[in-house]
Protein backbone atom coordinates (compact mmCIF):
# COMPACT_ATOMS: atom_id res chain seq x y z
CA UNK A 1 0.00 0.00 0.00
CA UNK A 2 2.79 2.41 0.93
CA UNK A 3 4.64 1.45 -2.24
CA UNK A 4 1.57 2.14 -4.39
CA UNK A 5 1.07 5.55 -2.75
CA UNK A 6 4.73 6.41 -3.25
CA UNK A 7 4.52 5.36 -6.89
CA UNK A 8 1.47 7.58 -7.42
CA UNK A 9 3.27 10.56 -5.87
CA UNK A 10 6.33 9.98 -8.04
CA UNK A 11 4.17 9.64 -11.16
CA UNK A 12 2.24 12.84 -10.39
CA UNK A 13 5.48 14.69 -9.71
CA UNK A 14 6.97 13.50 -12.99
CA UNK A 15 3.85 14.52 -14.92
CA UNK A 16 4.00 17.95 -13.27
CA UNK A 17 7.71 18.28 -14.03
CA UNK A 18 7.17 17.38 -17.68
CA UNK A 19 4.31 19.87 -17.96
CA UNK A 20 6.40 22.63 -16.38
CA UNK A 21 9.30 21.91 -18.74
CA UNK A 22 6.95 22.12 -21.73
CA UNK A 23 5.48 25.41 -20.52
CA UNK A 24 8.91 26.90 -19.92
CA UNK A 25 10.16 25.65 -23.28
CA UNK A 26 7.21 27.27 -25.02
CA UNK A 27 8.15 30.67 -23.60
CA UNK A 28 11.85 30.26 -24.39
CA UNK A 29 11.31 28.96 -27.94
CA UNK A 30 8.85 31.76 -28.68
CA UNK A 31 11.28 34.38 -27.39
CA UNK A 32 14.50 33.09 -28.98
CA UNK A 33 13.58 30.58 -31.67
CA UNK A 34 14.38 26.90 -32.02
CA UNK A 35 18.09 26.46 -32.73
CA UNK A 36 19.01 29.34 -30.44
CA UNK A 37 17.91 27.68 -27.22
CA UNK A 38 19.96 25.44 -24.94
CA UNK A 39 18.82 22.78 -22.51
CA UNK A 40 20.24 24.92 -19.71
CA UNK A 41 17.98 27.83 -20.68
CA UNK A 42 14.89 25.63 -20.61
CA UNK A 43 15.90 24.19 -17.24
CA UNK A 44 16.56 27.63 -15.81
CA UNK A 45 13.19 28.94 -17.03
CA UNK A 46 11.41 25.93 -15.51
CA UNK A 47 13.44 25.93 -12.30
CA UNK A 48 14.78 22.39 -12.77
CA UNK A 49 18.14 20.68 -13.10
CA UNK A 50 19.50 18.96 -16.22
CA UNK A 51 18.73 15.70 -14.45
CA UNK A 52 15.05 16.55 -14.35
CA UNK A 53 15.20 17.39 -18.04
CA UNK A 54 16.84 14.12 -19.03
CA UNK A 55 14.43 12.10 -16.92
CA UNK A 56 11.67 13.36 -19.25
CA UNK A 57 13.33 14.03 -22.61
CA UNK A 58 16.32 12.57 -24.44
CA UNK A 59 17.10 15.78 -26.31
CA UNK A 60 15.97 19.31 -27.08
CA UNK A 61 14.55 18.01 -30.37
CA UNK A 62 12.34 15.55 -28.51
CA UNK A 63 11.12 18.33 -26.23
CA UNK A 64 10.38 20.56 -29.20
CA UNK A 65 8.38 17.84 -30.95
CA UNK A 66 6.43 17.06 -27.74
CA UNK A 67 5.68 20.77 -27.34
CA UNK A 68 4.46 21.06 -30.91
CA UNK A 69 2.21 18.01 -30.62
CA UNK A 70 0.76 19.25 -27.33
CA UNK A 71 -0.10 22.71 -28.65
CA UNK A 72 -1.22 21.51 -32.08
CA UNK A 73 -3.58 18.95 -30.56
CA UNK A 74 -5.00 21.63 -28.28
CA UNK A 75 -5.67 23.94 -31.23
CA UNK A 76 -7.33 21.12 -33.19
CA UNK A 77 -9.56 20.33 -30.21
CA UNK A 78 -10.48 24.00 -29.79
CA UNK A 79 -11.37 24.34 -33.46
CA UNK A 80 -13.50 21.20 -33.31
CA UNK A 81 -15.21 22.53 -30.19
CA UNK A 82 -15.87 25.92 -31.78
CA UNK A 83 -17.45 24.24 -34.80
CA UNK A 84 -19.60 21.93 -32.68
CA UNK A 85 -21.43 24.60 -30.69
CA UNK A 86 -24.21 25.15 -33.22
CA UNK A 87 -25.59 21.64 -33.00
CA UNK A 88 -26.79 20.07 -36.25
CA UNK A 89 -27.25 23.45 -37.94
CA UNK A 90 -24.18 25.49 -38.79
CA UNK A 91 -24.29 29.23 -38.20
CA UNK A 92 -21.37 30.07 -40.48
CA UNK A 93 -20.73 33.68 -39.34
CA UNK A 94 -20.87 32.68 -35.65
CA UNK A 95 -18.64 29.65 -36.26
CA UNK A 96 -16.17 31.79 -38.18
CA UNK A 97 -16.05 34.23 -35.27
CA UNK A 98 -15.31 31.46 -32.78
CA UNK A 99 -12.71 29.72 -34.94
CA UNK A 100 -10.95 33.03 -35.60
CA UNK A 101 -10.73 33.74 -31.88
CA UNK A 102 -9.13 30.32 -31.31
CA UNK A 103 -6.66 30.51 -34.19
CA UNK A 104 -5.34 34.05 -34.00
CA UNK A 105 -4.88 35.10 -30.40
CA UNK A 106 -1.57 33.41 -29.63
CA UNK A 107 1.34 35.08 -31.41
CA UNK A 108 3.84 33.00 -29.43
CA UNK A 109 2.26 29.82 -30.78
CA UNK A 110 2.57 31.17 -34.34
CA UNK A 111 6.28 31.79 -33.78
CA UNK A 112 6.85 28.28 -32.44
CA UNK A 113 4.74 26.76 -35.23
CA UNK A 114 6.73 28.64 -37.86
CA UNK A 115 9.99 27.36 -36.39
CA UNK A 116 8.59 23.84 -36.57
CA UNK A 117 7.56 24.41 -40.20
CA UNK A 118 11.07 25.52 -41.17
CA UNK A 119 12.55 22.54 -39.34
CA UNK A 120 10.09 20.18 -41.03
CA UNK A 121 10.91 21.57 -44.47
CA UNK A 122 14.44 20.23 -44.06
CA UNK A 123 13.56 16.87 -42.49
CA UNK A 124 11.00 14.52 -44.10
CA UNK A 125 10.37 12.64 -40.85
CA UNK A 126 9.56 15.87 -39.04
CA UNK A 127 7.39 16.91 -41.98
CA UNK A 128 5.24 13.82 -41.43
CA UNK A 129 4.32 15.09 -37.95
CA UNK A 130 3.31 18.48 -39.32
CA UNK A 131 1.36 16.97 -42.21
CA UNK A 132 -0.53 14.69 -39.82
CA UNK A 133 -1.59 17.64 -37.68
CA UNK A 134 -2.71 19.65 -40.69
CA UNK A 135 -4.67 16.66 -41.98
CA UNK A 136 -6.44 16.34 -38.61
CA UNK A 137 -7.31 20.03 -38.64
CA UNK A 138 -8.67 19.87 -42.19
CA UNK A 139 -10.53 16.69 -41.33
CA UNK A 140 -12.25 18.33 -38.37
CA UNK A 141 -13.37 21.22 -40.57
CA UNK A 142 -14.53 18.98 -43.43
CA UNK A 143 -16.40 16.64 -41.08
CA UNK A 144 -18.27 19.55 -39.52
CA UNK A 145 -19.23 21.00 -42.88
CA UNK A 146 -20.34 17.60 -44.16
CA UNK A 147 -22.81 16.98 -41.32
CA UNK A 148 -24.22 20.52 -41.15
CA UNK A 149 -27.88 20.70 -42.12
CA UNK A 150 -28.67 23.41 -44.63
CA UNK A 151 -25.04 24.10 -45.48
CA UNK A 152 -24.75 25.04 -49.16
CA UNK A 153 -22.11 23.34 -51.32
CA UNK A 154 -18.84 25.33 -51.42
CA UNK A 155 -18.04 27.43 -54.47
CA UNK A 156 -17.50 25.18 -57.49
CA UNK A 157 -13.92 26.37 -57.91
CA UNK A 158 -13.05 24.69 -54.58
CA UNK A 159 -14.41 21.35 -55.73
CA UNK A 160 -15.94 19.65 -52.70
CA UNK A 161 -16.04 20.00 -48.92
CA UNK A 162 -12.48 18.65 -48.61
CA UNK A 163 -11.41 21.39 -51.01
CA UNK A 164 -13.18 23.96 -48.87
CA UNK A 165 -11.36 22.67 -45.78
CA UNK A 166 -8.02 22.97 -47.61
CA UNK A 167 -8.92 26.53 -48.56
CA UNK A 168 -9.78 27.42 -44.96
CA UNK A 169 -6.38 26.25 -43.73
CA UNK A 170 -4.62 28.01 -46.63
CA UNK A 171 -6.39 31.27 -45.78
CA UNK A 172 -5.28 30.90 -42.18
CA UNK A 173 -1.68 30.31 -43.30
CA UNK A 174 -1.65 33.44 -45.42
CA UNK A 175 -3.20 35.71 -42.81
CA UNK A 176 -0.90 34.49 -40.04
CA UNK A 177 2.19 35.13 -42.17
CA UNK A 178 1.21 38.79 -42.35
CA UNK A 179 0.32 38.78 -38.66
CA UNK A 180 3.79 37.58 -37.70
CA UNK A 181 5.26 40.60 -39.49
CA UNK A 182 2.93 43.42 -38.49
CA UNK A 183 1.62 42.05 -35.14
CA UNK A 184 -1.80 43.57 -35.91
CA UNK A 185 -4.09 40.93 -34.38
CA UNK A 186 -7.31 42.88 -34.86
CA UNK A 187 -6.68 43.48 -38.56
CA UNK A 188 -5.71 39.82 -39.03
CA UNK A 189 -8.89 38.70 -37.30
CA UNK A 190 -11.07 40.89 -39.51
CA UNK A 191 -9.27 39.77 -42.67
CA UNK A 192 -9.51 36.09 -41.76
CA UNK A 193 -13.22 36.44 -40.99
CA UNK A 194 -13.77 38.04 -44.40
CA UNK A 195 -11.83 35.30 -46.20
CA UNK A 196 -13.56 32.44 -44.38
CA UNK A 197 -16.98 33.98 -44.92
CA UNK A 198 -16.25 34.30 -48.64
CA UNK A 199 -15.09 30.67 -48.78
CA UNK A 200 -17.97 29.16 -46.81
CA UNK A 201 -20.93 31.31 -47.90
CA UNK A 202 -22.00 33.45 -50.83
CA UNK A 203 -20.00 36.28 -49.25
CA UNK A 204 -22.97 37.92 -47.55
CA UNK A 205 -22.33 36.33 -44.17
CA UNK A 206 -25.01 33.66 -44.42
CA UNK A 207 -25.38 30.52 -46.52
CA UNK A 208 -27.26 30.96 -49.81
CA UNK A 209 -30.96 30.15 -49.66
CA UNK A 210 -32.79 27.63 -51.78
CA UNK A 211 -30.29 24.77 -51.57
Coordinates of N, CA and C in Angstrom, one line a residue:
X1 N 0.8 -1.2 0.0 CA 0.0 0.0 0.0 C 0.9 1.3 0.0
X2 N 1.9 1.3 0.9 CA 2.8 2.4 0.9 C 3.5 2.6 -0.4
X3 N 3.9 1.4 -1.0 CA 4.6 1.4 -2.2 C 3.8 2.0 -3.3
X4 N 2.5 1.6 -3.4 CA 1.6 2.1 -4.4 C 1.4 3.6 -4.2
X5 N 1.2 4.1 -3.0 CA 1.1 5.5 -2.8 C 2.3 6.3 -3.2
X6 N 3.5 5.8 -2.9 CA 4.7 6.4 -3.2 C 4.8 6.5 -4.8
X7 N 4.5 5.4 -5.4 CA 4.5 5.4 -6.9 C 3.6 6.4 -7.5
X8 N 2.4 6.6 -6.9 CA 1.5 7.6 -7.4 C 2.0 9.0 -7.3
X9 N 2.7 9.2 -6.1 CA 3.3 10.6 -5.9 C 4.4 10.8 -6.9
X10 N 5.2 9.8 -7.1 CA 6.3 10.0 -8.0 C 5.8 10.2 -9.4
X11 N 4.8 9.5 -9.8 CA 4.2 9.6 -11.2 C 3.6 11.0 -11.3
X12 N 2.8 11.5 -10.3 CA 2.2 12.8 -10.4 C 3.3 13.9 -10.5
X13 N 4.4 13.7 -9.7 CA 5.5 14.7 -9.7 C 6.2 14.7 -11.1
X14 N 6.3 13.6 -11.7 CA 7.0 13.5 -13.0 C 6.1 14.1 -14.1
X15 N 4.8 13.9 -14.0 CA 3.9 14.5 -14.9 C 3.9 16.0 -14.8
X16 N 3.9 16.5 -13.5 CA 4.0 18.0 -13.3 C 5.3 18.5 -13.8
X17 N 6.4 17.8 -13.6 CA 7.7 18.3 -14.0 C 7.7 18.4 -15.5
X18 N 7.2 17.4 -16.2 CA 7.2 17.4 -17.7 C 6.3 18.6 -18.2
X19 N 5.2 18.8 -17.6 CA 4.3 19.9 -18.0 C 5.0 21.2 -17.8
X20 N 5.7 21.4 -16.6 CA 6.4 22.6 -16.4 C 7.5 22.9 -17.4
X21 N 8.2 21.8 -17.7 CA 9.3 21.9 -18.7 C 8.7 22.3 -20.1
X22 N 7.6 21.8 -20.5 CA 7.0 22.1 -21.7 C 6.5 23.6 -21.7
X23 N 5.9 24.0 -20.6 CA 5.5 25.4 -20.5 C 6.7 26.4 -20.6
X24 N 7.7 26.0 -19.9 CA 8.9 26.9 -19.9 C 9.5 26.9 -21.3
X25 N 9.6 25.7 -21.9 CA 10.2 25.6 -23.3 C 9.4 26.5 -24.3
X26 N 8.1 26.5 -24.1 CA 7.2 27.3 -25.0 C 7.6 28.7 -25.0
X27 N 7.8 29.3 -23.8 CA 8.1 30.7 -23.6 C 9.5 30.9 -24.2
X28 N 10.5 30.0 -23.9 CA 11.8 30.3 -24.4 C 11.9 30.1 -25.9
X29 N 11.3 29.1 -26.5 CA 11.3 29.0 -27.9 C 10.6 30.1 -28.6
X30 N 9.5 30.6 -28.1 CA 8.8 31.8 -28.7 C 9.7 33.0 -28.6
X31 N 10.5 33.2 -27.6 CA 11.3 34.4 -27.4 C 12.5 34.3 -28.2
X32 N 13.2 33.2 -28.3 CA 14.5 33.1 -29.0 C 14.5 32.3 -30.3
X33 N 13.6 31.4 -30.5 CA 13.6 30.6 -31.7 C 14.3 29.3 -31.5
X34 N 13.7 28.2 -32.1 CA 14.4 26.9 -32.0 C 15.7 27.0 -32.7
X35 N 16.7 26.4 -32.2 CA 18.1 26.5 -32.7 C 18.9 27.5 -32.0
X36 N 18.3 28.4 -31.2 CA 19.0 29.3 -30.4 C 18.8 29.1 -28.9
X37 N 18.2 28.0 -28.6 CA 17.9 27.7 -27.2 C 18.7 26.5 -26.7
X38 N 19.2 26.6 -25.5 CA 20.0 25.4 -24.9 C 19.1 24.7 -23.9
X39 N 19.5 23.5 -23.6 CA 18.8 22.8 -22.5 C 18.9 23.5 -21.2
X40 N 20.1 24.2 -20.9 CA 20.2 24.9 -19.7 C 19.2 26.1 -19.6
X41 N 18.9 26.7 -20.7 CA 18.0 27.8 -20.7 C 16.6 27.3 -20.4
X42 N 16.2 26.2 -20.9 CA 14.9 25.6 -20.6 C 14.8 25.2 -19.1
X43 N 15.9 24.6 -18.6 CA 15.9 24.2 -17.2 C 15.8 25.4 -16.3
X44 N 16.6 26.4 -16.6 CA 16.6 27.6 -15.8 C 15.2 28.3 -15.8
X45 N 14.5 28.3 -17.0 CA 13.2 28.9 -17.0 C 12.2 28.1 -16.2
X46 N 12.4 26.8 -16.2 CA 11.4 25.9 -15.5 C 11.8 25.8 -14.0
X47 N 13.0 26.1 -13.7 CA 13.4 25.9 -12.3 C 13.9 24.5 -12.0
X48 N 14.4 23.8 -13.0 CA 14.8 22.4 -12.8 C 16.2 22.2 -13.2
X49 N 16.8 21.0 -12.8 CA 18.1 20.7 -13.1 C 18.2 19.9 -14.4
X50 N 19.4 19.7 -15.0 CA 19.5 19.0 -16.2 C 19.0 17.5 -16.0
X51 N 19.2 17.0 -14.8 CA 18.7 15.7 -14.4 C 17.2 15.6 -14.6
X52 N 16.5 16.6 -14.2 CA 15.0 16.6 -14.4 C 14.7 16.6 -15.8
X53 N 15.4 17.3 -16.6 CA 15.2 17.4 -18.0 C 15.4 16.0 -18.7
X54 N 16.5 15.4 -18.4 CA 16.8 14.1 -19.0 C 16.0 13.0 -18.5
X55 N 15.3 13.1 -17.4 CA 14.4 12.1 -16.9 C 13.1 12.1 -17.7
X56 N 12.9 13.2 -18.5 CA 11.7 13.4 -19.3 C 11.9 13.4 -20.8
X57 N 13.0 13.9 -21.2 CA 13.3 14.0 -22.6 C 14.8 13.6 -22.9
X58 N 15.0 13.0 -24.1 CA 16.3 12.6 -24.4 C 17.1 13.7 -25.0
X59 N 16.4 14.7 -25.6 CA 17.1 15.8 -26.3 C 16.2 17.0 -26.4
X60 N 16.8 18.1 -26.9 CA 16.0 19.3 -27.1 C 15.0 19.1 -28.2
X61 N 15.4 18.3 -29.2 CA 14.6 18.0 -30.4 C 13.3 17.3 -29.9
X62 N 13.5 16.3 -29.0 CA 12.3 15.5 -28.5 C 11.4 16.5 -27.7
X63 N 11.9 17.4 -27.0 CA 11.1 18.3 -26.2 C 10.3 19.2 -27.2
X64 N 11.0 19.7 -28.2 CA 10.4 20.6 -29.2 C 9.2 19.9 -29.9
X65 N 9.4 18.6 -30.3 CA 8.4 17.8 -30.9 C 7.2 17.6 -30.0
X66 N 7.5 17.3 -28.7 CA 6.4 17.1 -27.7 C 5.6 18.3 -27.5
X67 N 6.3 19.5 -27.5 CA 5.7 20.8 -27.3 C 4.8 21.1 -28.5
X68 N 5.3 20.8 -29.7 CA 4.5 21.1 -30.9 C 3.2 20.2 -30.9
X69 N 3.4 18.9 -30.6 CA 2.2 18.0 -30.6 C 1.2 18.4 -29.6
X70 N 1.7 18.8 -28.4 CA 0.8 19.2 -27.3 C -0.1 20.5 -27.8
X71 N 0.6 21.5 -28.3 CA -0.1 22.7 -28.7 C -1.0 22.5 -29.9
X72 N -0.5 21.7 -30.9 CA -1.2 21.5 -32.1 C -2.5 20.7 -31.8
X73 N -2.4 19.7 -30.9 CA -3.6 19.0 -30.6 C -4.6 19.8 -29.8
X74 N -4.1 20.7 -29.0 CA -5.0 21.6 -28.3 C -5.8 22.5 -29.3
X75 N -5.0 23.1 -30.2 CA -5.7 23.9 -31.2 C -6.7 23.2 -32.0
X76 N -6.4 21.9 -32.4 CA -7.3 21.1 -33.2 C -8.6 20.8 -32.4
X77 N -8.4 20.6 -31.1 CA -9.6 20.3 -30.2 C -10.4 21.6 -30.1
X78 N -9.7 22.8 -29.9 CA -10.5 24.0 -29.8 C -11.3 24.3 -31.1
X79 N -10.7 24.1 -32.2 CA -11.4 24.3 -33.5 C -12.6 23.4 -33.6
X80 N -12.4 22.1 -33.3 CA -13.5 21.2 -33.3 C -14.6 21.6 -32.4
X81 N -14.2 22.1 -31.2 CA -15.2 22.5 -30.2 C -16.0 23.8 -30.7
X82 N -15.2 24.7 -31.3 CA -15.9 25.9 -31.8 C -16.9 25.6 -32.9
X83 N -16.6 24.6 -33.7 CA -17.4 24.2 -34.8 C -18.6 23.4 -34.3
X84 N -18.5 22.8 -33.2 CA -19.6 21.9 -32.7 C -20.7 22.6 -31.9
X85 N -20.5 23.9 -31.6 CA -21.4 24.6 -30.7 C -22.8 24.9 -31.3
X86 N -22.9 24.8 -32.6 CA -24.2 25.2 -33.2 C -25.2 24.0 -33.3
X87 N -24.7 22.8 -32.9 CA -25.6 21.6 -33.0 C -25.6 21.2 -34.4
X88 N -26.7 20.6 -34.9 CA -26.8 20.1 -36.3 C -26.8 21.2 -37.3
X89 N -27.3 22.3 -37.0 CA -27.2 23.5 -37.9 C -26.0 24.2 -37.8
X90 N -25.4 24.7 -38.8 CA -24.2 25.5 -38.8 C -24.4 27.0 -39.1
X91 N -24.2 27.8 -38.0 CA -24.3 29.2 -38.2 C -22.9 29.7 -38.6
X92 N -22.7 29.8 -40.0 CA -21.4 30.1 -40.5 C -20.7 31.3 -39.9
X93 N -21.4 32.5 -39.9 CA -20.7 33.7 -39.3 C -20.3 33.5 -37.9
X94 N -21.2 32.9 -37.1 CA -20.9 32.7 -35.6 C -19.7 31.7 -35.5
X95 N -19.7 30.6 -36.3 CA -18.6 29.6 -36.3 C -17.3 30.3 -36.7
X96 N -17.4 31.1 -37.7 CA -16.2 31.8 -38.2 C -15.6 32.7 -37.1
X97 N -16.5 33.4 -36.4 CA -16.0 34.2 -35.3 C -15.3 33.4 -34.2
X98 N -15.9 32.3 -33.8 CA -15.3 31.5 -32.8 C -14.0 30.9 -33.2
X99 N -13.9 30.3 -34.4 CA -12.7 29.7 -34.9 C -11.6 30.8 -35.0
X100 N -11.9 32.0 -35.5 CA -10.9 33.0 -35.6 C -10.4 33.4 -34.2
X101 N -11.2 33.4 -33.2 CA -10.7 33.7 -31.9 C -9.7 32.7 -31.4
X102 N -10.0 31.4 -31.7 CA -9.1 30.3 -31.3 C -7.8 30.4 -32.1
X103 N -7.9 30.7 -33.4 CA -6.7 30.5 -34.2 C -5.7 31.7 -34.1
X104 N -6.2 32.9 -33.8 CA -5.3 34.0 -34.0 C -4.8 34.7 -32.7
X105 N -5.2 34.3 -31.6 CA -4.9 35.1 -30.4 C -3.5 34.9 -29.9
X106 N -2.8 33.8 -30.2 CA -1.6 33.4 -29.6 C -0.4 33.6 -30.6
X107 N 0.2 34.8 -30.5 CA 1.3 35.1 -31.4 C 2.5 34.2 -31.1
X108 N 2.7 33.9 -29.8 CA 3.8 33.0 -29.4 C 3.7 31.6 -30.1
X109 N 2.5 31.1 -30.1 CA 2.3 29.8 -30.8 C 2.6 29.9 -32.3
X110 N 2.2 31.0 -32.9 CA 2.6 31.2 -34.3 C 4.1 31.2 -34.6
X111 N 4.8 31.8 -33.7 CA 6.3 31.8 -33.8 C 6.8 30.4 -33.6
X112 N 6.4 29.6 -32.6 CA 6.9 28.3 -32.4 C 6.4 27.4 -33.6
X113 N 5.2 27.6 -34.1 CA 4.7 26.8 -35.2 C 5.6 27.0 -36.5
X114 N 5.9 28.3 -36.7 CA 6.7 28.6 -37.9 C 8.1 28.0 -37.8
X115 N 8.7 28.0 -36.6 CA 10.0 27.4 -36.4 C 9.9 25.9 -36.7
X116 N 8.8 25.3 -36.3 CA 8.6 23.8 -36.6 C 8.4 23.6 -38.1
X117 N 7.7 24.5 -38.8 CA 7.6 24.4 -40.2 C 8.9 24.5 -40.9
X118 N 9.7 25.4 -40.5 CA 11.1 25.5 -41.2 C 11.9 24.3 -40.9
X119 N 11.8 23.8 -39.7 CA 12.6 22.5 -39.3 C 12.0 21.4 -40.2
X120 N 10.7 21.3 -40.3 CA 10.1 20.2 -41.0 C 10.4 20.2 -42.5
X121 N 10.6 21.4 -43.1 CA 10.9 21.6 -44.5 C 12.3 20.9 -44.8
X122 N 13.1 20.8 -43.8 CA 14.4 20.2 -44.1 C 14.6 18.8 -43.6
X123 N 13.5 18.2 -43.0 CA 13.6 16.9 -42.5 C 12.2 16.2 -42.8
X124 N 12.2 15.2 -43.7 CA 11.0 14.5 -44.1 C 10.3 13.9 -42.9
X125 N 11.0 13.3 -42.0 CA 10.4 12.6 -40.9 C 9.6 13.7 -40.0
X126 N 10.2 14.8 -39.8 CA 9.6 15.9 -39.0 C 8.3 16.4 -39.8
X127 N 8.5 16.4 -41.1 CA 7.4 16.9 -42.0 C 6.2 16.0 -41.8
X128 N 6.4 14.7 -41.6 CA 5.2 13.8 -41.4 C 4.4 14.2 -40.2
X129 N 5.0 14.7 -39.1 CA 4.3 15.1 -38.0 C 3.5 16.3 -38.3
X130 N 4.0 17.3 -39.0 CA 3.3 18.5 -39.3 C 2.2 18.2 -40.3
X131 N 2.4 17.3 -41.2 CA 1.4 17.0 -42.2 C 0.2 16.2 -41.5
X132 N 0.5 15.4 -40.6 CA -0.5 14.7 -39.8 C -1.4 15.7 -39.1
X133 N -0.8 16.6 -38.4 CA -1.6 17.6 -37.7 C -2.5 18.4 -38.6
X134 N -1.9 18.9 -39.8 CA -2.7 19.7 -40.7 C -3.9 18.8 -41.3
X135 N -3.6 17.5 -41.5 CA -4.7 16.7 -42.0 C -5.8 16.5 -40.9
X136 N -5.4 16.4 -39.7 CA -6.4 16.3 -38.6 C -7.3 17.6 -38.6
X137 N -6.6 18.8 -38.7 CA -7.3 20.0 -38.6 C -8.3 20.2 -39.8
X138 N -7.8 19.8 -41.0 CA -8.7 19.9 -42.2 C -9.8 18.9 -42.1
X139 N -9.5 17.7 -41.5 CA -10.5 16.7 -41.3 C -11.6 17.1 -40.4
X140 N -11.3 17.8 -39.3 CA -12.3 18.3 -38.4 C -13.2 19.4 -39.0
X141 N -12.6 20.2 -39.9 CA -13.4 21.2 -40.6 C -14.3 20.6 -41.6
X142 N -13.7 19.6 -42.4 CA -14.5 19.0 -43.4 C -15.7 18.2 -42.8
X143 N -15.4 17.5 -41.7 CA -16.4 16.6 -41.1 C -17.5 17.5 -40.6
X144 N -17.2 18.7 -40.0 CA -18.3 19.6 -39.5 C -19.1 20.1 -40.7
X145 N -18.5 20.5 -41.7 CA -19.2 21.0 -42.9 C -20.1 19.9 -43.5
X146 N -19.6 18.7 -43.5 CA -20.3 17.6 -44.2 C -21.6 17.3 -43.4
X147 N -21.6 17.4 -42.1 CA -22.8 17.0 -41.3 C -23.7 18.2 -40.9
X148 N -23.4 19.4 -41.5 CA -24.2 20.5 -41.1 C -25.5 20.5 -42.0
X149 N -26.6 20.6 -41.4 CA -27.9 20.7 -42.1 C -28.0 22.1 -42.7
X150 N -28.4 22.1 -44.0 CA -28.7 23.4 -44.6 C -27.4 24.1 -45.1
X151 N -26.3 23.5 -45.0 CA -25.0 24.1 -45.5 C -24.9 23.9 -47.0
X152 N -24.8 25.1 -47.7 CA -24.7 25.0 -49.2 C -23.4 24.4 -49.6
X153 N -23.4 23.8 -50.8 CA -22.1 23.3 -51.3 C -21.1 24.5 -51.5
X154 N -19.8 24.2 -51.3 CA -18.8 25.3 -51.4 C -18.8 25.8 -52.9
X155 N -18.2 27.0 -53.1 CA -18.0 27.4 -54.5 C -17.4 26.4 -55.4
X156 N -17.9 26.3 -56.6 CA -17.5 25.2 -57.5 C -16.0 25.2 -57.7
X157 N -15.4 26.3 -57.7 CA -13.9 26.4 -57.9 C -13.1 25.6 -56.9
X158 N -13.7 25.4 -55.7 CA -13.0 24.7 -54.6 C -13.3 23.2 -54.7
X159 N -14.2 22.8 -55.6 CA -14.4 21.4 -55.7 C -15.5 20.9 -54.8
X160 N -15.0 20.2 -53.7 CA -15.9 19.7 -52.7 C -15.6 20.2 -51.3
X161 N -16.2 19.5 -50.3 CA -16.0 20.0 -48.9 C -14.6 19.9 -48.5
X162 N -13.9 18.8 -48.9 CA -12.5 18.7 -48.6 C -11.7 19.8 -49.2
X163 N -12.1 20.2 -50.4 CA -11.4 21.4 -51.0 C -11.6 22.7 -50.2
X164 N -12.9 22.8 -49.7 CA -13.2 24.0 -48.9 C -12.3 24.0 -47.6
X165 N -12.2 22.8 -47.0 CA -11.4 22.7 -45.8 C -9.9 23.0 -46.1
X166 N -9.4 22.6 -47.2 CA -8.0 23.0 -47.6 C -7.9 24.5 -47.7
X167 N -8.9 25.1 -48.3 CA -8.9 26.5 -48.6 C -9.0 27.3 -47.2
X168 N -9.7 26.8 -46.3 CA -9.8 27.4 -45.0 C -8.4 27.4 -44.3
X169 N -7.7 26.3 -44.3 CA -6.4 26.2 -43.7 C -5.4 27.1 -44.5
X170 N -5.5 27.2 -45.8 CA -4.6 28.0 -46.6 C -4.8 29.5 -46.3
X171 N -6.1 29.9 -46.1 CA -6.4 31.3 -45.8 C -5.8 31.6 -44.4
X172 N -5.9 30.7 -43.5 CA -5.3 30.9 -42.2 C -3.8 31.1 -42.3
X173 N -3.1 30.2 -43.1 CA -1.7 30.3 -43.3 C -1.3 31.7 -43.8
X174 N -2.0 32.2 -44.8 CA -1.7 33.4 -45.4 C -1.8 34.6 -44.5
X175 N -2.9 34.6 -43.7 CA -3.2 35.7 -42.8 C -2.2 35.7 -41.7
X176 N -1.8 34.5 -41.2 CA -0.9 34.5 -40.0 C 0.5 34.9 -40.5
X177 N 0.9 34.7 -41.7 CA 2.2 35.1 -42.2 C 2.3 36.6 -42.0
X178 N 1.2 37.3 -42.5 CA 1.2 38.8 -42.4 C 1.2 39.2 -40.9
X179 N 0.4 38.5 -40.1 CA 0.3 38.8 -38.7 C 1.7 38.7 -38.0
X180 N 2.5 37.7 -38.3 CA 3.8 37.6 -37.7 C 4.7 38.8 -38.0
X181 N 4.4 39.4 -39.1 CA 5.3 40.6 -39.5 C 4.7 41.9 -38.9
X182 N 3.4 42.1 -38.9 CA 2.9 43.4 -38.5 C 2.3 43.4 -37.1
X183 N 2.1 42.2 -36.5 CA 1.6 42.0 -35.1 C 0.3 42.7 -34.9
X184 N -0.5 42.9 -36.0 CA -1.8 43.6 -35.9 C -2.9 42.5 -35.8
X185 N -3.2 42.0 -34.6 CA -4.1 40.9 -34.4 C -5.5 41.3 -34.8
X186 N -5.9 42.5 -34.5 CA -7.3 42.9 -34.9 C -7.5 42.9 -36.4
X187 N -6.6 43.5 -37.1 CA -6.7 43.5 -38.6 C -6.7 42.1 -39.1
X188 N -5.8 41.2 -38.6 CA -5.7 39.8 -39.0 C -7.0 39.1 -38.8
X189 N -7.6 39.4 -37.6 CA -8.9 38.7 -37.3 C -10.0 39.1 -38.3
X190 N -10.1 40.4 -38.6 CA -11.1 40.9 -39.5 C -10.9 40.3 -40.9
X191 N -9.6 40.3 -41.3 CA -9.3 39.8 -42.7 C -9.6 38.3 -42.8
X192 N -9.2 37.5 -41.7 CA -9.5 36.1 -41.8 C -11.0 35.8 -41.8
X193 N -11.8 36.6 -41.0 CA -13.2 36.4 -41.0 C -13.8 36.7 -42.4
X194 N -13.3 37.7 -43.1 CA -13.8 38.0 -44.4 C -13.5 36.9 -45.4
X195 N -12.2 36.4 -45.3 CA -11.8 35.3 -46.2 C -12.7 34.0 -46.0
X196 N -12.8 33.7 -44.7 CA -13.6 32.4 -44.4 C -15.0 32.6 -44.8
X197 N -15.6 33.8 -44.5 CA -17.0 34.0 -44.9 C -17.1 33.9 -46.4
X198 N -16.2 34.4 -47.2 CA -16.3 34.3 -48.6 C -16.1 32.8 -49.1
X199 N -15.3 32.1 -48.4 CA -15.1 30.7 -48.8 C -16.3 29.8 -48.4
X200 N -17.0 30.1 -47.3 CA -18.0 29.2 -46.8 C -19.4 29.6 -47.1
X201 N -19.6 30.8 -47.6 CA -20.9 31.3 -47.9 C -20.9 32.0 -49.3
X202 N -22.0 32.7 -49.6 CA -22.0 33.4 -50.8 C -21.3 34.8 -50.7
X203 N -20.7 35.0 -49.5 CA -20.0 36.3 -49.3 C -20.8 37.3 -48.5
X204 N -22.1 37.0 -48.3 CA -23.0 37.9 -47.5 C -23.0 37.7 -46.0
X205 N -22.4 36.6 -45.6 CA -22.3 36.3 -44.2 C -23.3 35.3 -43.8
X206 N -24.1 34.8 -44.7 CA -25.0 33.7 -44.4 C -25.1 32.7 -45.6
X207 N -25.3 31.5 -45.4 CA -25.4 30.5 -46.5 C -26.5 30.9 -47.5
X208 N -26.2 30.7 -48.8 CA -27.3 31.0 -49.8 C -28.5 30.2 -49.5
X209 N -29.7 30.8 -49.9 CA -31.0 30.1 -49.7 C -31.3 29.3 -50.9
X210 N -32.3 28.4 -50.7 CA -32.8 27.6 -51.8 C -32.0 26.4 -52.1
X211 N -31.1 26.0 -51.3 CA -30.3 24.8 -51.6 C -30.8 23.6 -50.7

